[in-house]
Amino acid sequence: MALEDAIVLADEVTRDRPLEESLNALEGLRAPRVNLVFHASHAILESEMQVTAEAIPAVAAGMREHLPGQTAHVEGVLNQPFRSQD
C-alpha cells in the first residue's frame, strides 16, 4: 500500500492546483482502501486475542467457514485499480 500511496501522491501533487487541495484529494482517494485494510486487520487481531486452548476446535471451524468469504471481499477490493486511469 505504501507504493500505491507514493504513486497517487505523485499524481496528485503534480496537478496544477494548490498543495493543500492535492493532499485533500490524496486522502479522499486513499481512505477507503486504507480503512478496509485497517478494519480487516483489526478484526483478525481481535479474533486471535479471543482464542483459548479450549476454543481452538471451534475457532478453526469458524475460520474454515468465514475466512474464505472475508478474504475474497478484501482481495476483490484490493485487486481493483488504486487510482483513476486518466
CSV table of N, CA and C in Angstrom, one decimal:
chain,number,residue,atom,x,y,z
A,1,MET,N,0.8,-1.2,0.0
A,1,MET,CA,0.0,0.0,0.0
A,1,MET,C,0.9,1.3,0.0
A,2,ALA,N,2.0,1.2,0.6
A,2,ALA,CA,2.9,2.3,0.6
A,2,ALA,C,3.3,2.7,-0.9
A,3,LEU,N,3.5,1.7,-1.7
A,3,LEU,CA,3.8,2.1,-3.1
A,3,LEU,C,2.6,2.7,-3.8
A,4,GLU,N,1.4,2.2,-3.5
A,4,GLU,CA,0.2,2.8,-4.1
A,4,GLU,C,0.1,4.3,-3.6
A,5,ASP,N,0.4,4.5,-2.3
A,5,ASP,CA,0.3,5.9,-1.7
A,5,ASP,C,1.3,6.8,-2.5
A,6,ALA,N,2.5,6.3,-2.7
A,6,ALA,CA,3.5,7.1,-3.4
A,6,ALA,C,3.1,7.5,-4.8
A,7,ILE,N,2.5,6.5,-5.5
A,7,ILE,CA,2.1,6.8,-6.9
A,7,ILE,C,1.0,7.8,-6.9
A,8,VAL,N,0.0,7.6,-6.0
A,8,VAL,CA,-1.1,8.5,-6.0
A,8,VAL,C,-0.7,9.9,-5.5
A,9,LEU,N,0.2,9.9,-4.6
A,9,LEU,CA,0.7,11.2,-4.1
A,9,LEU,C,1.4,11.9,-5.2
A,10,ALA,N,2.3,11.3,-5.9
A,10,ALA,CA,3.0,11.9,-7.1
A,10,ALA,C,2.0,12.4,-8.1
A,11,ASP,N,1.0,11.6,-8.4
A,11,ASP,CA,0.0,12.1,-9.4
A,11,ASP,C,-0.7,13.3,-8.9
A,12,GLU,N,-1.1,13.4,-7.6
A,12,GLU,CA,-1.9,14.5,-7.1
A,12,GLU,C,-1.0,15.8,-6.9
A,13,VAL,N,0.2,15.7,-6.5
A,13,VAL,CA,1.0,16.9,-6.2
A,13,VAL,C,1.5,17.5,-7.5
A,14,THR,N,1.5,16.7,-8.6
A,14,THR,CA,1.9,17.3,-9.9
A,14,THR,C,0.8,17.9,-10.7
A,15,ARG,N,-0.4,17.9,-10.1
A,15,ARG,CA,-1.6,18.6,-10.8
A,15,ARG,C,-1.4,20.1,-10.6
A,16,ASP,N,-2.0,20.8,-11.4
A,16,ASP,CA,-1.9,22.3,-11.4
A,16,ASP,C,-3.0,22.8,-10.4
A,17,ARG,N,-2.7,22.7,-9.1
A,17,ARG,CA,-3.6,23.2,-8.1
A,17,ARG,C,-2.8,23.4,-6.8
A,18,PRO,N,-3.3,24.1,-5.8
A,18,PRO,CA,-2.6,24.2,-4.5
A,18,PRO,C,-2.3,22.9,-3.8
A,19,LEU,N,-1.2,22.8,-3.1
A,19,LEU,CA,-0.7,21.6,-2.5
A,19,LEU,C,-1.8,21.1,-1.5
A,20,GLU,N,-2.5,22.0,-0.8
A,20,GLU,CA,-3.5,21.5,0.2
A,20,GLU,C,-4.6,20.8,-0.5
A,21,GLU,N,-5.0,21.3,-1.7
A,21,GLU,CA,-6.1,20.6,-2.4
A,21,GLU,C,-5.6,19.2,-2.9
A,22,SER,N,-4.3,19.1,-3.3
A,22,SER,CA,-3.8,17.8,-3.7
A,22,SER,C,-3.7,16.8,-2.6
A,23,LEU,N,-3.3,17.3,-1.4
A,23,LEU,CA,-3.3,16.4,-0.2
A,23,LEU,C,-4.7,16.0,0.2
A,24,ASN,N,-5.6,16.9,0.1
A,24,ASN,CA,-7.0,16.5,0.5
A,24,ASN,C,-7.5,15.5,-0.5
A,25,ALA,N,-7.2,15.7,-1.8
A,25,ALA,CA,-7.6,14.7,-2.8
A,25,ALA,C,-7.0,13.3,-2.5
A,26,LEU,N,-5.7,13.3,-2.2
A,26,LEU,CA,-5.0,12.1,-1.8
A,26,LEU,C,-5.7,11.4,-0.7
A,27,GLU,N,-6.1,12.1,0.3
A,27,GLU,CA,-6.8,11.5,1.5
A,27,GLU,C,-8.1,10.9,1.0
A,28,GLY,N,-8.8,11.6,0.2
A,28,GLY,CA,-10.1,11.1,-0.2
A,28,GLY,C,-10.0,9.9,-1.1
A,29,LEU,N,-8.9,9.8,-1.9
A,29,LEU,CA,-8.7,8.7,-2.8
A,29,LEU,C,-8.2,7.4,-2.0
A,30,ARG,N,-7.4,7.7,-1.0
A,30,ARG,CA,-6.8,6.5,-0.3
A,30,ARG,C,-7.5,6.0,0.9
A,31,ALA,N,-8.4,6.9,1.5
A,31,ALA,CA,-9.0,6.5,2.7
A,31,ALA,C,-9.9,5.2,2.6
A,32,PRO,N,-10.6,5.0,1.6
A,32,PRO,CA,-11.4,3.7,1.5
A,32,PRO,C,-10.6,2.5,1.6
A,33,ARG,N,-9.5,2.4,0.9
A,33,ARG,CA,-8.6,1.2,0.9
A,33,ARG,C,-7.9,1.1,2.2
A,34,VAL,N,-7.4,2.2,2.7
A,34,VAL,CA,-6.7,2.1,4.0
A,34,VAL,C,-7.6,1.7,5.1
A,35,ASN,N,-8.8,2.2,5.1
A,35,ASN,CA,-9.8,1.8,6.1
A,35,ASN,C,-10.2,0.3,6.0
A,36,LEU,N,-10.3,-0.1,4.8
A,36,LEU,CA,-10.7,-1.6,4.6
A,36,LEU,C,-9.6,-2.4,5.2
A,37,VAL,N,-8.3,-2.1,4.9
A,37,VAL,CA,-7.2,-2.9,5.4
A,37,VAL,C,-7.1,-2.8,6.9
A,38,PHE,N,-7.2,-1.6,7.4
A,38,PHE,CA,-7.2,-1.4,8.9
A,38,PHE,C,-8.2,-2.2,9.6
A,39,HIS,N,-9.5,-2.1,9.1
A,39,HIS,CA,-10.6,-2.8,9.8
A,39,HIS,C,-10.4,-4.3,9.7
A,40,ALA,N,-10.0,-4.8,8.5
A,40,ALA,CA,-9.8,-6.3,8.4
A,40,ALA,C,-8.7,-6.8,9.3
A,41,SER,N,-7.6,-6.0,9.3
A,41,SER,CA,-6.5,-6.4,10.2
A,41,SER,C,-6.9,-6.4,11.7
A,42,HIS,N,-7.6,-5.3,12.0
A,42,HIS,CA,-8.1,-5.2,13.4
A,42,HIS,C,-9.0,-6.3,13.8
A,43,ALA,N,-9.9,-6.7,12.9
A,43,ALA,CA,-10.8,-7.8,13.2
A,43,ALA,C,-10.1,-9.1,13.4
A,44,ILE,N,-9.1,-9.3,12.6
A,44,ILE,CA,-8.2,-10.6,12.8
A,44,ILE,C,-7.6,-10.5,14.1
A,45,LEU,N,-7.0,-9.4,14.5
A,45,LEU,CA,-6.3,-9.3,15.8
A,45,LEU,C,-7.3,-9.5,16.9
A,46,GLU,N,-8.5,-8.9,16.9
A,46,GLU,CA,-9.5,-9.1,17.9
A,46,GLU,C,-9.9,-10.6,18.0
A,47,SER,N,-10.1,-11.3,16.9
A,47,SER,CA,-10.4,-12.7,16.9
A,47,SER,C,-9.3,-13.5,17.5
A,48,GLU,N,-8.1,-13.2,17.1
A,48,GLU,CA,-7.0,-14.0,17.6
A,48,GLU,C,-6.8,-13.8,19.1
A,49,MET,N,-7.1,-12.7,19.6
A,49,MET,CA,-7.0,-12.4,21.1
A,49,MET,C,-8.0,-13.2,21.9
A,50,GLN,N,-9.1,-13.7,21.3
A,50,GLN,CA,-10.1,-14.4,22.0
A,50,GLN,C,-9.9,-15.9,22.0
A,51,VAL,N,-8.8,-16.4,21.3
A,51,VAL,CA,-8.6,-17.8,21.3
A,51,VAL,C,-8.0,-18.3,22.6
A,52,THR,N,-8.6,-19.4,23.1
A,52,THR,CA,-8.1,-20.1,24.2
A,52,THR,C,-7.8,-21.5,23.8
A,53,ALA,N,-7.1,-22.3,24.6
A,53,ALA,CA,-6.8,-23.7,24.3
A,53,ALA,C,-8.1,-24.5,24.1
A,54,GLU,N,-9.1,-24.2,24.9
A,54,GLU,CA,-10.3,-24.9,24.8
A,54,GLU,C,-11.1,-24.6,23.6
A,55,ALA,N,-10.9,-23.4,23.1
A,55,ALA,CA,-11.7,-22.9,21.9
A,55,ALA,C,-11.1,-23.2,20.6
A,56,ILE,N,-9.9,-23.7,20.5
A,56,ILE,CA,-9.2,-23.9,19.3
A,56,ILE,C,-10.1,-24.7,18.2
A,57,PRO,N,-10.7,-25.8,18.6
A,57,PRO,CA,-11.5,-26.5,17.6
A,57,PRO,C,-12.6,-25.7,17.0
A,58,ALA,N,-13.3,-24.9,17.9
A,58,ALA,CA,-14.4,-24.1,17.4
A,58,ALA,C,-13.9,-22.9,16.6
A,59,VAL,N,-12.7,-22.3,17.0
A,59,VAL,CA,-12.1,-21.3,16.2
A,59,VAL,C,-11.7,-21.7,14.8
A,60,ALA,N,-11.1,-22.9,14.8
A,60,ALA,CA,-10.7,-23.4,13.5
A,60,ALA,C,-11.9,-23.7,12.6
A,61,ALA,N,-12.9,-24.2,13.1
A,61,ALA,CA,-14.2,-24.4,12.3
A,61,ALA,C,-14.7,-23.1,11.8
A,62,GLY,N,-14.7,-22.1,12.7
A,62,GLY,CA,-15.2,-20.8,12.3
A,62,GLY,C,-14.4,-20.1,11.2
A,63,MET,N,-13.1,-20.3,11.3
A,63,MET,CA,-12.2,-19.8,10.3
A,63,MET,C,-12.4,-20.5,9.0
A,64,ARG,N,-12.6,-21.8,9.0
A,64,ARG,CA,-12.8,-22.5,7.7
A,64,ARG,C,-14.1,-22.0,7.1
A,65,GLU,N,-15.1,-21.7,7.9
A,65,GLU,CA,-16.4,-21.3,7.4
A,65,GLU,C,-16.4,-19.8,6.9
A,66,HIS,N,-15.8,-18.9,7.6
A,66,HIS,CA,-15.9,-17.5,7.4
A,66,HIS,C,-14.8,-16.8,6.6
A,67,LEU,N,-13.6,-17.3,6.8
A,67,LEU,CA,-12.4,-16.6,6.2
A,67,LEU,C,-12.4,-16.6,4.7
A,68,PRO,N,-12.8,-17.6,4.0
A,68,PRO,CA,-12.8,-17.6,2.5
A,68,PRO,C,-13.6,-16.4,2.0
A,69,GLY,N,-14.8,-16.2,2.6
A,69,GLY,CA,-15.6,-15.1,2.1
A,69,GLY,C,-15.1,-13.7,2.5
A,70,GLN,N,-14.5,-13.6,3.7
A,70,GLN,CA,-13.9,-12.4,4.1
A,70,GLN,C,-12.7,-12.0,3.3
A,71,THR,N,-11.9,-13.0,3.1
A,71,THR,CA,-10.7,-12.8,2.3
A,71,THR,C,-11.0,-12.5,0.8
A,72,ALA,N,-12.0,-13.1,0.3
A,72,ALA,CA,-12.5,-12.8,-1.1
A,72,ALA,C,-12.9,-11.4,-1.2
A,73,HIS,N,-13.6,-10.9,-0.2
A,73,HIS,CA,-14.1,-9.5,-0.2
A,73,HIS,C,-12.9,-8.5,-0.2
A,74,VAL,N,-12.0,-8.7,0.7
A,74,VAL,CA,-10.8,-7.8,0.8
A,74,VAL,C,-10.0,-7.9,-0.5
A,75,GLU,N,-9.7,-9.1,-1.0
A,75,GLU,CA,-9.0,-9.2,-2.2
A,75,GLU,C,-9.7,-8.6,-3.4
A,76,GLY,N,-11.0,-8.7,-3.4
A,76,GLY,CA,-11.8,-8.2,-4.5
A,76,GLY,C,-11.6,-6.6,-4.6
A,77,VAL,N,-11.6,-6.0,-3.4
A,77,VAL,CA,-11.4,-4.6,-3.4
A,77,VAL,C,-10.0,-4.2,-3.7
A,78,LEU,N,-9.0,-4.9,-3.1
A,78,LEU,CA,-7.6,-4.5,-3.3
A,78,LEU,C,-7.1,-4.9,-4.7
A,79,ASN,N,-7.8,-5.7,-5.4
A,79,ASN,CA,-7.4,-6.1,-6.8
A,79,ASN,C,-8.0,-5.1,-7.8
A,80,GLN,N,-8.8,-4.1,-7.4
A,80,GLN,CA,-9.3,-3.0,-8.2
A,80,GLN,C,-8.2,-2.0,-8.4
A,81,PRO,N,-8.2,-1.3,-9.5
A,81,PRO,CA,-7.2,-0.2,-9.7
A,81,PRO,C,-7.2,0.8,-8.5
A,82,PHE,N,-6.1,1.2,-8.1
A,82,PHE,CA,-6.0,2.1,-6.9
A,82,PHE,C,-5.9,3.5,-7.3
A,83,ARG,N,-6.1,3.8,-8.5
A,83,ARG,CA,-6.1,5.2,-9.0
A,83,ARG,C,-6.9,5.3,-10.3
A,84,SER,N,-7.3,6.4,-10.6
A,84,SER,CA,-8.0,6.6,-11.9
A,84,SER,C,-7.0,6.4,-13.0
A,85,GLN,N,-7.5,6.0,-14.2
A,85,GLN,CA,-6.6,5.8,-15.3
A,85,GLN,C,-6.6,7.0,-16.3
A,86,ASP,N,-6.8,8.2,-15.7
A,86,ASP,CA,-6.9,9.4,-16.6
A,86,ASP,C,-5.5,9.9,-17.1
